mmCIF file of C-alpha atoms and ligand atoms in Angstrom:
data_model
loop_
_atom_site.group_PDB
_atom_site.id
_atom_site.type_symbol
_atom_site.label_atom_id
_atom_site.label_comp_id
_atom_site.label_asym_id
_atom_site.label_seq_id
_atom_site.Cartn_x
_atom_site.Cartn_y
_atom_site.Cartn_z
ATOM 1 C CA MET A 11 -76.761 171.323 -104.757
ATOM 2 C CA HIS A 12 -74.125 170.550 -107.364
ATOM 3 C CA ASP A 13 -74.892 173.510 -109.591
ATOM 4 C CA ARG A 14 -71.549 173.487 -111.409
ATOM 5 C CA PHE A 15 -73.016 171.908 -114.498
ATOM 6 C CA LEU A 16 -75.829 174.454 -114.854
ATOM 7 C CA ARG A 17 -73.480 177.337 -114.051
ATOM 8 C CA ALA A 18 -71.034 176.193 -116.718
ATOM 9 C CA CYS A 19 -73.890 175.966 -119.262
ATOM 10 C CA ARG A 20 -74.509 179.657 -118.539
ATOM 11 C CA ARG A 21 -70.741 180.384 -118.825
ATOM 12 C CA GLU A 22 -70.511 181.363 -115.152
ATOM 13 C CA PRO A 23 -67.329 180.562 -113.188
ATOM 14 C CA THR A 24 -67.307 177.314 -111.183
ATOM 15 C CA ASP A 25 -65.098 176.038 -108.345
ATOM 16 C CA VAL A 26 -63.930 173.108 -110.501
ATOM 17 C CA THR A 27 -64.832 171.939 -113.997
ATOM 18 C CA PRO A 28 -68.116 169.990 -114.067
ATOM 19 C CA VAL A 29 -68.066 166.504 -115.575
ATOM 20 C CA TRP A 30 -70.622 163.971 -116.801
ATOM 21 C CA PHE A 31 -70.432 161.333 -119.531
ATOM 22 C CA MET A 32 -72.632 160.389 -122.424
ATOM 23 C CA ARG A 33 -73.756 156.776 -121.833
ATOM 24 C CA GLN A 34 -72.655 157.056 -118.211
ATOM 25 C CA ALA A 35 -75.203 154.326 -117.494
ATOM 26 C CA GLY A 36 -74.718 151.106 -119.412
ATOM 27 C CA ARG A 37 -73.023 147.813 -120.002
ATOM 28 C CA TYR A 38 -69.575 148.808 -118.698
ATOM 29 C CA MET A 39 -71.120 148.753 -115.190
ATOM 30 C CA ALA A 40 -71.735 145.413 -113.448
ATOM 31 C CA GLU A 41 -74.860 146.836 -111.739
ATOM 32 C CA TYR A 42 -76.354 147.580 -115.149
ATOM 33 C CA ARG A 43 -75.474 144.181 -116.617
ATOM 34 C CA LYS A 44 -77.076 142.522 -113.615
ATOM 35 C CA LEU A 45 -80.357 144.385 -114.144
ATOM 36 C CA ARG A 46 -80.225 143.547 -117.868
ATOM 37 C CA GLU A 47 -80.175 139.823 -117.047
ATOM 38 C CA LYS A 48 -83.755 140.248 -115.859
ATOM 39 C CA HIS A 49 -85.081 143.042 -118.095
ATOM 40 C CA THR A 50 -84.768 144.081 -121.723
ATOM 41 C CA LEU A 51 -83.536 147.545 -122.589
ATOM 42 C CA LEU A 52 -87.061 148.592 -123.588
ATOM 43 C CA GLU A 53 -88.500 147.261 -120.314
ATOM 44 C CA ILE A 54 -86.026 149.395 -118.393
ATOM 45 C CA CYS A 55 -86.905 152.445 -120.482
ATOM 46 C CA LYS A 56 -90.656 151.859 -120.049
ATOM 47 C CA THR A 57 -90.612 151.233 -116.278
ATOM 48 C CA PRO A 58 -89.906 154.496 -114.430
ATOM 49 C CA GLU A 59 -88.624 152.710 -111.294
ATOM 50 C CA LEU A 60 -86.062 150.795 -113.391
ATOM 51 C CA ALA A 61 -85.106 153.850 -115.418
ATOM 52 C CA LEU A 62 -84.582 155.668 -112.109
ATOM 53 C CA GLU A 63 -82.374 152.869 -110.770
ATOM 54 C CA VAL A 64 -80.168 152.849 -113.880
ATOM 55 C CA THR A 65 -79.953 156.651 -113.966
ATOM 56 C CA LEU A 66 -78.663 156.605 -110.379
ATOM 57 C CA GLN A 67 -76.107 153.784 -110.826
ATOM 58 C CA PRO A 68 -73.286 155.967 -112.202
ATOM 59 C CA LEU A 69 -74.071 158.724 -109.676
ATOM 60 C CA ARG A 70 -73.472 156.257 -106.836
ATOM 61 C CA ALA A 71 -70.175 155.109 -108.350
ATOM 62 C CA PHE A 72 -68.646 158.471 -109.364
ATOM 63 C CA GLU A 73 -68.798 162.137 -108.334
ATOM 64 C CA LEU A 74 -70.672 163.209 -111.449
ATOM 65 C CA ASP A 75 -72.051 166.730 -111.786
ATOM 66 C CA ALA A 76 -75.134 165.801 -113.816
ATOM 67 C CA ALA A 77 -77.539 162.908 -114.228
ATOM 68 C CA ILE A 78 -78.879 161.926 -117.644
ATOM 69 C CA LEU A 79 -82.311 160.408 -117.952
ATOM 70 C CA PHE A 80 -82.148 156.732 -118.878
ATOM 71 C CA ALA A 81 -84.094 156.395 -122.124
ATOM 72 C CA ASP A 82 -83.227 156.158 -125.829
ATOM 73 C CA ILE A 83 -83.465 158.441 -128.828
ATOM 74 C CA LEU A 84 -85.468 155.765 -130.680
ATOM 75 C CA LEU A 85 -88.393 155.585 -128.218
ATOM 76 C CA PRO A 86 -90.584 157.959 -130.314
ATOM 77 C CA LEU A 87 -90.404 155.586 -133.303
ATOM 78 C CA GLU A 88 -93.001 153.169 -131.967
ATOM 79 C CA PRO A 89 -95.749 155.776 -131.386
ATOM 80 C CA MET A 90 -94.874 157.346 -134.743
ATOM 81 C CA GLY A 91 -95.876 154.032 -136.317
ATOM 82 C CA ALA A 92 -92.421 152.516 -136.857
ATOM 83 C CA PRO A 93 -91.947 149.791 -134.241
ATOM 84 C CA PHE A 94 -88.423 148.493 -133.659
ATOM 85 C CA GLU A 95 -86.485 146.165 -131.426
ATOM 86 C CA PHE A 96 -82.999 146.162 -129.954
ATOM 87 C CA ALA A 97 -81.663 142.913 -131.387
ATOM 88 C CA LYS A 98 -78.882 141.217 -129.446
ATOM 89 C CA GLY A 99 -75.515 142.139 -130.921
ATOM 90 C CA GLU A 100 -77.040 143.974 -133.879
ATOM 91 C CA GLY A 101 -78.390 147.157 -132.393
ATOM 92 C CA PRO A 102 -81.771 148.615 -133.276
ATOM 93 C CA ILE A 103 -83.876 147.091 -136.073
ATOM 94 C CA VAL A 104 -86.894 148.954 -137.475
ATOM 95 C CA HIS A 105 -89.271 146.297 -138.793
ATOM 96 C CA HIS A 106 -90.586 148.268 -141.780
ATOM 97 C CA PRO A 107 -88.073 150.913 -142.883
ATOM 98 C CA VAL A 108 -89.509 154.179 -144.173
ATOM 99 C CA ARG A 109 -88.527 154.445 -147.838
ATOM 100 C CA SER A 110 -91.394 155.941 -149.842
ATOM 101 C CA ARG A 111 -93.598 159.010 -149.813
ATOM 102 C CA ALA A 112 -96.497 156.807 -148.686
ATOM 103 C CA ASP A 113 -94.406 155.465 -145.771
ATOM 104 C CA ILE A 114 -93.621 159.026 -144.708
ATOM 105 C CA GLU A 115 -97.256 160.122 -145.001
ATOM 106 C CA ARG A 116 -98.280 157.246 -142.730
ATOM 107 C CA LEU A 117 -95.951 158.400 -139.913
ATOM 108 C CA ARG A 118 -97.860 159.821 -136.967
ATOM 109 C CA VAL A 119 -96.873 163.089 -135.310
ATOM 110 C CA CYS A 120 -97.445 161.616 -131.871
ATOM 111 C CA ASP A 121 -98.086 163.416 -128.606
ATOM 112 C CA PRO A 122 -95.358 162.657 -126.026
ATOM 113 C CA HIS A 123 -97.735 163.491 -123.165
ATOM 114 C CA GLU A 124 -99.837 160.510 -124.213
ATOM 115 C CA ASP A 125 -97.536 158.195 -126.110
ATOM 116 C CA LEU A 126 -94.289 158.653 -124.180
ATOM 117 C CA SER A 127 -95.805 159.407 -120.796
ATOM 118 C CA TYR A 128 -93.572 156.737 -119.213
ATOM 119 C CA VAL A 129 -90.496 158.848 -120.079
ATOM 120 C CA LEU A 130 -92.087 161.933 -118.530
ATOM 121 C CA GLU A 131 -92.972 159.913 -115.431
ATOM 122 C CA SER A 132 -89.302 158.818 -115.220
ATOM 123 C CA VAL A 133 -88.226 162.468 -115.389
ATOM 124 C CA ARG A 134 -90.557 163.372 -112.508
ATOM 125 C CA LEU A 135 -89.480 160.374 -110.444
ATOM 126 C CA ILE A 136 -85.752 160.996 -110.982
ATOM 127 C CA ARG A 137 -86.136 164.677 -110.092
ATOM 128 C CA ARG A 138 -87.915 163.763 -106.871
ATOM 129 C CA GLU A 139 -85.245 161.215 -106.004
ATOM 130 C CA LEU A 140 -82.318 163.538 -106.789
ATOM 131 C CA ASP A 141 -83.965 166.094 -104.517
ATOM 132 C CA GLY A 142 -82.152 169.059 -106.041
ATOM 133 C CA LYS A 143 -78.714 167.582 -105.392
ATOM 134 C CA THR A 144 -77.702 166.828 -108.990
ATOM 135 C CA PRO A 145 -79.244 168.403 -112.094
ATOM 136 C CA LEU A 146 -81.074 166.131 -114.544
ATOM 137 C CA ILE A 147 -80.479 166.240 -118.308
ATOM 138 C CA GLY A 148 -83.235 165.123 -120.689
ATOM 139 C CA PHE A 149 -82.599 164.378 -124.363
ATOM 140 C CA ALA A 150 -83.843 163.478 -127.798
ATOM 141 C CA GLY A 151 -82.324 162.542 -131.135
ATOM 142 C CA ALA A 152 -81.960 165.193 -133.831
ATOM 143 C CA PRO A 153 -84.022 164.719 -137.006
ATOM 144 C CA PHE A 154 -81.227 163.501 -139.308
ATOM 145 C CA THR A 155 -79.968 160.940 -136.790
ATOM 146 C CA VAL A 156 -83.476 159.665 -135.982
ATOM 147 C CA ALA A 157 -84.449 159.612 -139.681
ATOM 148 C CA SER A 158 -81.333 157.607 -140.498
ATOM 149 C CA TYR A 159 -82.673 154.744 -138.325
ATOM 150 C CA LEU A 160 -86.169 155.074 -139.808
ATOM 151 C CA VAL A 161 -84.928 154.983 -143.391
ATOM 152 C CA GLU A 162 -82.036 152.529 -143.101
ATOM 153 C CA GLY A 163 -83.978 150.254 -140.745
ATOM 154 C CA GLY A 164 -81.057 150.156 -138.345
ATOM 155 C CA LYS A 165 -77.404 151.042 -138.085
ATOM 156 C CA SER A 166 -75.621 152.059 -141.260
ATOM 157 C CA SER A 167 -72.088 152.908 -142.246
ATOM 158 C CA SER A 168 -72.946 154.844 -145.409
ATOM 159 C CA TYR A 169 -76.516 156.204 -144.950
ATOM 160 C CA LEU A 170 -77.096 155.274 -148.582
ATOM 161 C CA HIS A 171 -80.902 154.985 -148.410
ATOM 162 C CA THR A 172 -81.161 158.124 -146.296
ATOM 163 C CA LYS A 173 -79.068 160.200 -148.693
ATOM 164 C CA LYS A 174 -80.817 158.760 -151.748
ATOM 165 C CA LEU A 175 -84.195 159.792 -150.326
ATOM 166 C CA MET A 176 -82.852 163.258 -149.445
ATOM 167 C CA TRP A 177 -81.478 163.831 -152.955
ATOM 168 C CA SER A 178 -84.090 162.100 -155.095
ATOM 169 C CA GLU A 179 -87.251 163.223 -153.292
ATOM 170 C CA PRO A 180 -86.397 166.446 -151.474
ATOM 171 C CA GLU A 181 -90.063 167.244 -150.813
ATOM 172 C CA SER A 182 -90.703 163.871 -149.219
ATOM 173 C CA TRP A 183 -87.487 164.267 -147.234
ATOM 174 C CA ASN A 184 -88.709 167.645 -146.057
ATOM 175 C CA LEU A 185 -91.990 166.120 -144.886
ATOM 176 C CA LEU A 186 -90.059 163.410 -143.023
ATOM 177 C CA MET A 187 -87.847 166.033 -141.345
ATOM 178 C CA GLU A 188 -90.910 168.117 -140.421
ATOM 179 C CA LYS A 189 -92.708 165.187 -138.830
ATOM 180 C CA VAL A 190 -89.692 163.958 -136.859
ATOM 181 C CA SER A 191 -88.836 167.527 -135.813
ATOM 182 C CA ALA A 192 -92.364 168.197 -134.580
ATOM 183 C CA VAL A 193 -92.194 165.095 -132.373
ATOM 184 C CA VAL A 194 -88.678 165.883 -131.136
ATOM 185 C CA ALA A 195 -89.570 169.482 -130.247
ATOM 186 C CA ARG A 196 -92.701 168.389 -128.373
ATOM 187 C CA PHE A 197 -90.766 165.634 -126.615
ATOM 188 C CA LEU A 198 -88.016 167.981 -125.416
ATOM 189 C CA ARG A 199 -90.564 170.572 -124.278
ATOM 190 C CA ALA A 200 -92.502 167.892 -122.407
ATOM 191 C CA GLN A 201 -89.334 166.664 -120.661
ATOM 192 C CA ILE A 202 -88.527 170.225 -119.583
ATOM 193 C CA GLU A 203 -92.095 170.761 -118.346
ATOM 194 C CA SER A 204 -91.754 167.492 -116.392
ATOM 195 C CA GLY A 205 -88.576 168.719 -114.668
ATOM 196 C CA ALA A 206 -85.533 168.220 -116.935
ATOM 197 C CA GLN A 207 -83.102 171.033 -116.025
ATOM 198 C CA ALA A 208 -81.205 170.872 -119.327
ATOM 199 C CA VAL A 209 -81.698 168.944 -122.549
ATOM 200 C CA GLN A 210 -79.308 167.539 -125.106
ATOM 201 C CA LEU A 211 -80.096 167.103 -128.802
ATOM 202 C CA PHE A 212 -78.063 164.146 -130.129
ATOM 203 C CA ASP A 213 -77.136 164.495 -133.804
ATOM 204 C CA SER A 214 -74.756 161.561 -133.633
ATOM 205 C CA TRP A 215 -74.607 160.751 -137.359
ATOM 206 C CA VAL A 216 -74.979 164.182 -138.987
ATOM 207 C CA GLY A 217 -71.225 164.338 -139.626
ATOM 208 C CA SER A 218 -71.794 162.125 -142.669
ATOM 209 C CA LEU A 219 -73.273 165.127 -144.516
ATOM 210 C CA SER A 220 -71.434 167.833 -146.452
ATOM 211 C CA ILE A 221 -71.932 171.410 -145.280
ATOM 212 C CA ALA A 222 -74.118 172.101 -148.317
ATOM 213 C CA ASP A 223 -76.415 169.144 -147.646
ATOM 214 C CA TYR A 224 -76.572 169.994 -143.943
ATOM 215 C CA GLN A 225 -77.536 173.585 -144.687
ATOM 216 C CA THR A 226 -80.118 172.705 -147.319
ATOM 217 C CA HIS A 227 -81.720 169.574 -145.943
ATOM 218 C CA VAL A 228 -81.206 169.483 -142.175
ATOM 219 C CA GLN A 229 -80.180 172.768 -140.532
ATOM 220 C CA PRO A 230 -83.562 174.547 -140.966
ATOM 221 C CA HIS A 231 -85.290 171.722 -139.095
ATOM 222 C CA VAL A 232 -82.729 171.630 -136.287
ATOM 223 C CA ARG A 233 -83.061 175.409 -135.979
ATOM 224 C CA THR A 234 -86.847 175.158 -135.650
ATOM 225 C CA ILE A 235 -86.518 172.565 -132.873
ATOM 226 C CA LEU A 236 -83.871 174.505 -130.962
ATOM 227 C CA GLN A 237 -85.753 177.790 -131.255
ATOM 228 C CA SER A 238 -88.906 176.226 -129.883
ATOM 229 C CA VAL A 239 -87.024 174.741 -126.937
ATOM 230 C CA MET A 240 -84.583 177.519 -126.071
ATOM 231 C CA GLY A 241 -87.396 179.858 -125.049
ATOM 232 C CA LEU A 242 -88.123 177.675 -122.029
ATOM 233 C CA GLY A 243 -85.115 178.966 -120.109
ATOM 234 C CA VAL A 244 -83.126 175.753 -119.613
ATOM 235 C CA PRO A 245 -79.741 175.150 -121.293
ATOM 236 C CA VAL A 246 -79.797 173.214 -124.545
ATOM 237 C CA ILE A 247 -76.763 171.145 -125.552
ATOM 238 C CA HIS A 248 -76.398 170.654 -129.304
ATOM 239 C CA PHE A 249 -74.193 167.618 -129.919
ATOM 240 C CA GLY A 250 -72.816 165.843 -132.979
ATOM 241 C CA THR A 251 -69.889 163.626 -133.949
ATOM 242 C CA GLY A 252 -67.669 163.758 -137.012
ATOM 243 C CA THR A 253 -68.749 167.391 -137.235
ATOM 244 C CA THR A 254 -65.392 169.162 -137.559
ATOM 245 C CA HIS A 255 -66.610 170.660 -140.841
ATOM 246 C CA LEU A 256 -70.049 171.550 -139.431
ATOM 247 C CA LEU A 257 -69.220 173.271 -136.125
ATOM 248 C CA GLU A 258 -70.153 176.797 -137.219
ATOM 249 C CA ALA A 259 -73.284 175.571 -139.000
ATOM 250 C CA GLN A 260 -74.359 173.631 -135.903
ATOM 251 C CA ARG A 261 -73.704 176.637 -133.692
ATOM 252 C CA ASP A 262 -75.784 178.785 -136.062
ATOM 253 C CA ALA A 263 -78.648 176.288 -135.855
ATOM 254 C CA GLY A 264 -78.793 176.942 -132.089
ATOM 255 C CA GLY A 265 -77.959 175.637 -128.642
ATOM 256 C CA THR A 266 -76.611 177.119 -125.419
ATOM 257 C CA VAL A 267 -73.786 174.586 -125.302
ATOM 258 C CA ILE A 268 -72.084 173.038 -128.333
ATOM 259 C CA GLY A 269 -70.911 169.441 -127.932
ATOM 260 C CA VAL A 270 -67.628 168.677 -129.677
ATOM 261 C CA ASP A 271 -66.124 165.301 -130.474
ATOM 262 C CA TRP A 272 -62.430 164.412 -130.055
ATOM 263 C CA ARG A 273 -61.197 165.066 -133.562
ATOM 264 C CA LEU A 274 -60.203 168.690 -132.896
ATOM 265 C CA PRO A 275 -58.323 170.057 -129.872
ATOM 266 C CA LEU A 276 -60.913 171.696 -127.615
ATOM 267 C CA ASP A 277 -59.300 175.148 -127.836
ATOM 268 C CA VAL A 278 -59.404 175.074 -131.648
ATOM 269 C CA ALA A 279 -63.048 174.014 -131.618
ATOM 270 C CA TRP A 280 -63.963 176.681 -129.036
ATOM 271 C CA ALA A 281 -62.197 179.430 -130.988
ATOM 272 C CA ARG A 282 -64.313 178.510 -134.006
ATOM 273 C CA ILE A 283 -67.544 178.324 -132.007
ATOM 274 C CA GLY A 284 -66.808 181.715 -130.418
ATOM 275 C CA ASN A 285 -67.424 183.433 -127.095
ATOM 276 C CA GLU A 286 -71.191 183.293 -127.030
ATOM 277 C CA HIS A 287 -71.423 179.562 -126.347
ATOM 278 C CA ALA A 288 -70.380 177.090 -123.703
ATOM 279 C CA VAL A 289 -68.693 173.904 -124.943
ATOM 280 C CA GLN A 290 -68.919 170.280 -123.879
ATOM 281 C CA GLY A 291 -66.278 167.640 -124.538
ATOM 282 C CA ASN A 292 -64.094 166.217 -125.757
ATOM 283 C CA LEU A 293 -61.984 163.207 -124.690
ATOM 284 C CA ASP A 294 -61.931 160.318 -127.179
ATOM 285 C CA PRO A 295 -64.156 157.760 -125.374
ATOM 286 C CA LEU A 296 -61.732 154.980 -126.271
ATOM 287 C CA LEU A 297 -59.035 156.737 -124.210
ATOM 288 C CA LEU A 298 -60.911 155.437 -121.158
ATOM 289 C CA CYS A 299 -59.728 152.000 -122.336
ATOM 290 C CA ALA A 300 -56.079 153.145 -122.568
ATOM 291 C CA PRO A 301 -53.751 152.633 -119.550
ATOM 292 C CA ARG A 302 -55.196 154.624 -116.673
ATOM 293 C CA ASP A 303 -52.339 157.138 -116.478
ATOM 294 C CA VAL A 304 -52.662 157.775 -120.229
ATOM 295 C CA ALA A 305 -56.421 158.360 -119.876
ATOM 296 C CA VAL A 306 -55.836 160.803 -117.009
ATOM 297 C CA ALA A 307 -53.008 162.618 -118.824
ATOM 298 C CA ARG A 308 -55.164 163.053 -121.921
ATOM 299 C CA ALA A 309 -58.104 164.296 -119.818
ATOM 300 C CA GLU A 310 -55.736 166.864 -118.317
ATOM 301 C CA ARG A 311 -54.723 167.910 -121.805
ATOM 302 C CA VAL A 312 -58.381 168.682 -122.598
ATOM 303 C CA LEU A 313 -58.590 170.685 -119.366
ATOM 304 C CA ARG A 314 -55.453 172.666 -120.273
ATOM 305 C CA GLU A 315 -56.987 173.458 -123.655
ATOM 306 C CA ALA A 316 -60.112 174.746 -121.901
ATOM 307 C CA ALA A 317 -57.829 176.742 -119.543
ATOM 308 C CA ARG A 318 -60.603 177.049 -116.872
ATOM 309 C CA ARG A 319 -62.408 179.499 -119.118
ATOM 310 C CA PRO A 320 -66.007 179.693 -117.802
ATOM 311 C CA GLY A 321 -68.327 177.578 -119.928
ATOM 312 C CA HIS A 322 -66.493 174.263 -120.212
ATOM 313 C CA ILE A 323 -68.305 171.039 -119.323
ATOM 314 C CA PHE A 324 -65.954 168.064 -119.382
ATOM 315 C CA ASN A 325 -67.337 165.055 -121.251
ATOM 316 C CA LEU A 326 -66.273 162.511 -123.809
ATOM 317 C CA GLY A 327 -66.502 163.225 -127.505
ATOM 318 C CA HIS A 328 -69.118 160.419 -127.715
ATOM 319 C CA GLY A 329 -70.546 157.747 -125.421
ATOM 320 C CA ILE A 330 -68.730 155.373 -123.052
ATOM 321 C CA VAL A 331 -68.122 151.983 -124.730
ATOM 322 C CA PRO A 332 -69.009 148.692 -122.964
ATOM 323 C CA GLU A 333 -65.327 147.625 -122.662
ATOM 324 C CA THR A 334 -64.469 150.632 -120.448
ATOM 325 C CA PRO A 335 -62.855 149.793 -117.064
ATOM 326 C CA VAL A 336 -64.898 151.335 -114.259
ATOM 327 C CA ASP A 337 -61.805 152.426 -112.308
ATOM 328 C CA HIS A 338 -60.608 154.478 -115.306
ATOM 329 C CA VAL A 339 -63.912 156.354 -115.313
ATOM 330 C CA LYS A 340 -63.461 157.121 -111.624
ATOM 331 C CA ALA A 341 -59.843 158.208 -112.140
ATOM 332 C CA VAL A 342 -60.834 160.655 -114.892
ATOM 333 C CA VAL A 343 -63.768 162.119 -112.933
ATOM 334 C CA ASP A 344 -61.510 162.671 -109.928
ATOM 335 C CA ALA A 345 -58.727 164.152 -112.095
ATOM 336 C CA VAL A 346 -61.184 166.640 -113.627
ATOM 337 C CA HIS A 347 -62.236 167.819 -110.171
ATOM 338 C CA LEU A 348 -58.655 168.039 -108.891
ATOM 339 C CA PHE A 349 -57.342 169.935 -111.931
ATOM 340 C CA LYS A 350 -55.863 173.344 -111.302
ATOM 341 C CA ALA A 351 -55.126 175.513 -114.337
HETATM 342 O O1 CP3 B 419 -76.472 157.066 -119.938
HETATM 343 C C1 CP3 B 419 -76.957 157.660 -120.931
HETATM 344 O O2 CP3 B 419 -76.253 158.308 -121.746
HETATM 345 C C2 CP3 B 419 -78.462 157.693 -121.091
HETATM 346 C C3 CP3 B 419 -79.035 156.687 -121.879
HETATM 347 C C4 CP3 B 419 -78.934 156.661 -123.406
HETATM 348 C C5 CP3 B 419 -79.124 155.457 -124.122
HETATM 349 N N1 CP3 B 419 -79.121 155.755 -125.452
HETATM 350 C C6 CP3 B 419 -79.339 154.106 -123.537
HETATM 351 C C7 CP3 B 419 -78.895 152.942 -124.328
HETATM 352 C C8 CP3 B 419 -78.743 157.676 -124.339
HETATM 353 C C9 CP3 B 419 -78.435 159.152 -124.126
HETATM 354 C C10 CP3 B 419 -78.881 157.085 -125.632
HETATM 355 C C11 CP3 B 419 -78.802 157.863 -126.895
HETATM 356 C C12 CP3 B 419 -78.734 157.142 -128.165
HETATM 357 N N2 CP3 B 419 -79.355 155.982 -128.524
HETATM 358 C C13 CP3 B 419 -78.046 157.622 -129.291
HETATM 359 C C14 CP3 B 419 -77.313 158.936 -129.369
HETATM 360 C C15 CP3 B 419 -75.996 158.865 -128.694
HETATM 361 C C16 CP3 B 419 -74.992 158.045 -129.392
HETATM 362 O O3 CP3 B 419 -74.514 157.074 -128.775
HETATM 363 O O4 CP3 B 419 -74.641 158.400 -130.524
HETATM 364 C C17 CP3 B 419 -78.206 156.688 -130.328
HETATM 365 C C18 CP3 B 419 -77.624 156.771 -131.729
HETATM 366 C C19 CP3 B 419 -79.047 155.664 -129.828
HETATM 367 C C20 CP3 B 419 -79.555 154.483 -130.567
HETATM 368 C C21 CP3 B 419 -79.093 153.213 -129.971
HETATM 369 N N3 CP3 B 419 -79.477 152.737 -128.747
HETATM 370 C C22 CP3 B 419 -78.184 152.291 -130.534
HETATM 371 C C23 CP3 B 419 -77.501 152.456 -131.872
HETATM 372 C C24 CP3 B 419 -78.058 151.235 -129.645
HETATM 373 C C25 CP3 B 419 -77.305 149.952 -129.830
HETATM 374 C C26 CP3 B 419 -75.843 150.137 -129.769
HETATM 375 C C27 CP3 B 419 -75.299 149.627 -128.462
HETATM 376 O O5 CP3 B 419 -74.530 150.362 -127.817
HETATM 377 O O6 CP3 B 419 -75.620 148.478 -128.143
HETATM 378 C C28 CP3 B 419 -78.834 151.557 -128.511
HETATM 379 C C29 CP3 B 419 -78.940 150.740 -127.286
HETATM 380 C C30 CP3 B 419 -78.738 151.444 -125.992
HETATM 381 N N4 CP3 B 419 -79.310 152.617 -125.597
HETATM 382 C C31 CP3 B 419 -77.920 150.974 -124.935
HETATM 383 C C32 CP3 B 419 -78.020 151.913 -123.892
HETATM 384 C C33 CP3 B 419 -77.369 151.888 -122.528
HETATM 385 C C34 CP3 B 419 -77.134 149.663 -124.974
HETATM 386 C C35 CP3 B 419 -77.315 148.861 -123.763
HETATM 387 C C36 CP3 B 419 -78.020 147.559 -123.801
HETATM 388 O O7 CP3 B 419 -78.214 146.891 -124.826
HETATM 389 O O8 CP3 B 419 -78.350 147.179 -122.665
#
């Protein structure tokens, strides 16, 4: 059993630093692109055998220390009553964005055991297939990040509609956060009950908020989710990007492991987070597209910053991009495992 990842989450010493990557399955791999010629992204997510296949693709190619369930943070939207599609080249599109109090009241607090049972079946299938050799990470989106898709109707660079709702109708915003958080907490608990050995909460876009807005409008909801999940005894990774100003507030909201992006040196981030937490990160994902020796040298810099202190999980500061050369991924994984402090 590769238990390095789980040991590092608990801040126990490991033989070498564990490594996995956000978006380790995806378009940068030819095997994935081939499967996508025949199936849509949603078909893959909704068919446990396909989700299993894609989850395993990066594990066959690289010596990764964890698997991440193949799914998407937006899957709960459909059973909540906000259907969406992944439009080619445009990313997700929610057909009827949630903008008013009435829209929010119509949202359903769905039951993942019924409405997202295909994800739970994937978790069980992947666990069986991994046979205890590699730990499996489940995940969900954090309420601000998920709400930003619901309210904007898709990707946004400013989060204008989301922030306007938050500031102009704080009670409606609160109801929206409560509903999304209830679903997210249930979904994470259900994944753990189905066999996920760790879970990650993705707050990818929360860095767009000031500390004051985070603390007033978002942090209480994230705290409720993390408290309800952390009692189950598996590590919880709390991840965000653009969160240099929010690190302490995110840590205070909860999580066993704090995910850090690439904007701060890892040692600076860890000093701010403190000794009670493990950290995950934090190579700029675009460095995997730099010349291979540059990518490896910069990965080694992250490892020197971590200084083999127990509790470091090597990862990128965000997900792998489609342009990434596969051999650079392999070179970085191997360099992480060969690194000696
Ligand atoms: O390998 C893994 O990391 C597991 C699978 C995974 C996916 N999405 C599959 C996917 C995970 C962990 C996610 C999380 C996710 N989804 C996040 C949080 C992490 C992050 O990147 O910030 C967000 C914001 C989403 C929402 C989402 N899904 C967007 C904005 C897009 C379109 C952008 C894009 O890259 O095309 C997706 C599509 C998506 N989800 C892909 C994959 C592999 C793209 C692949 C495809 O179209 O085939």
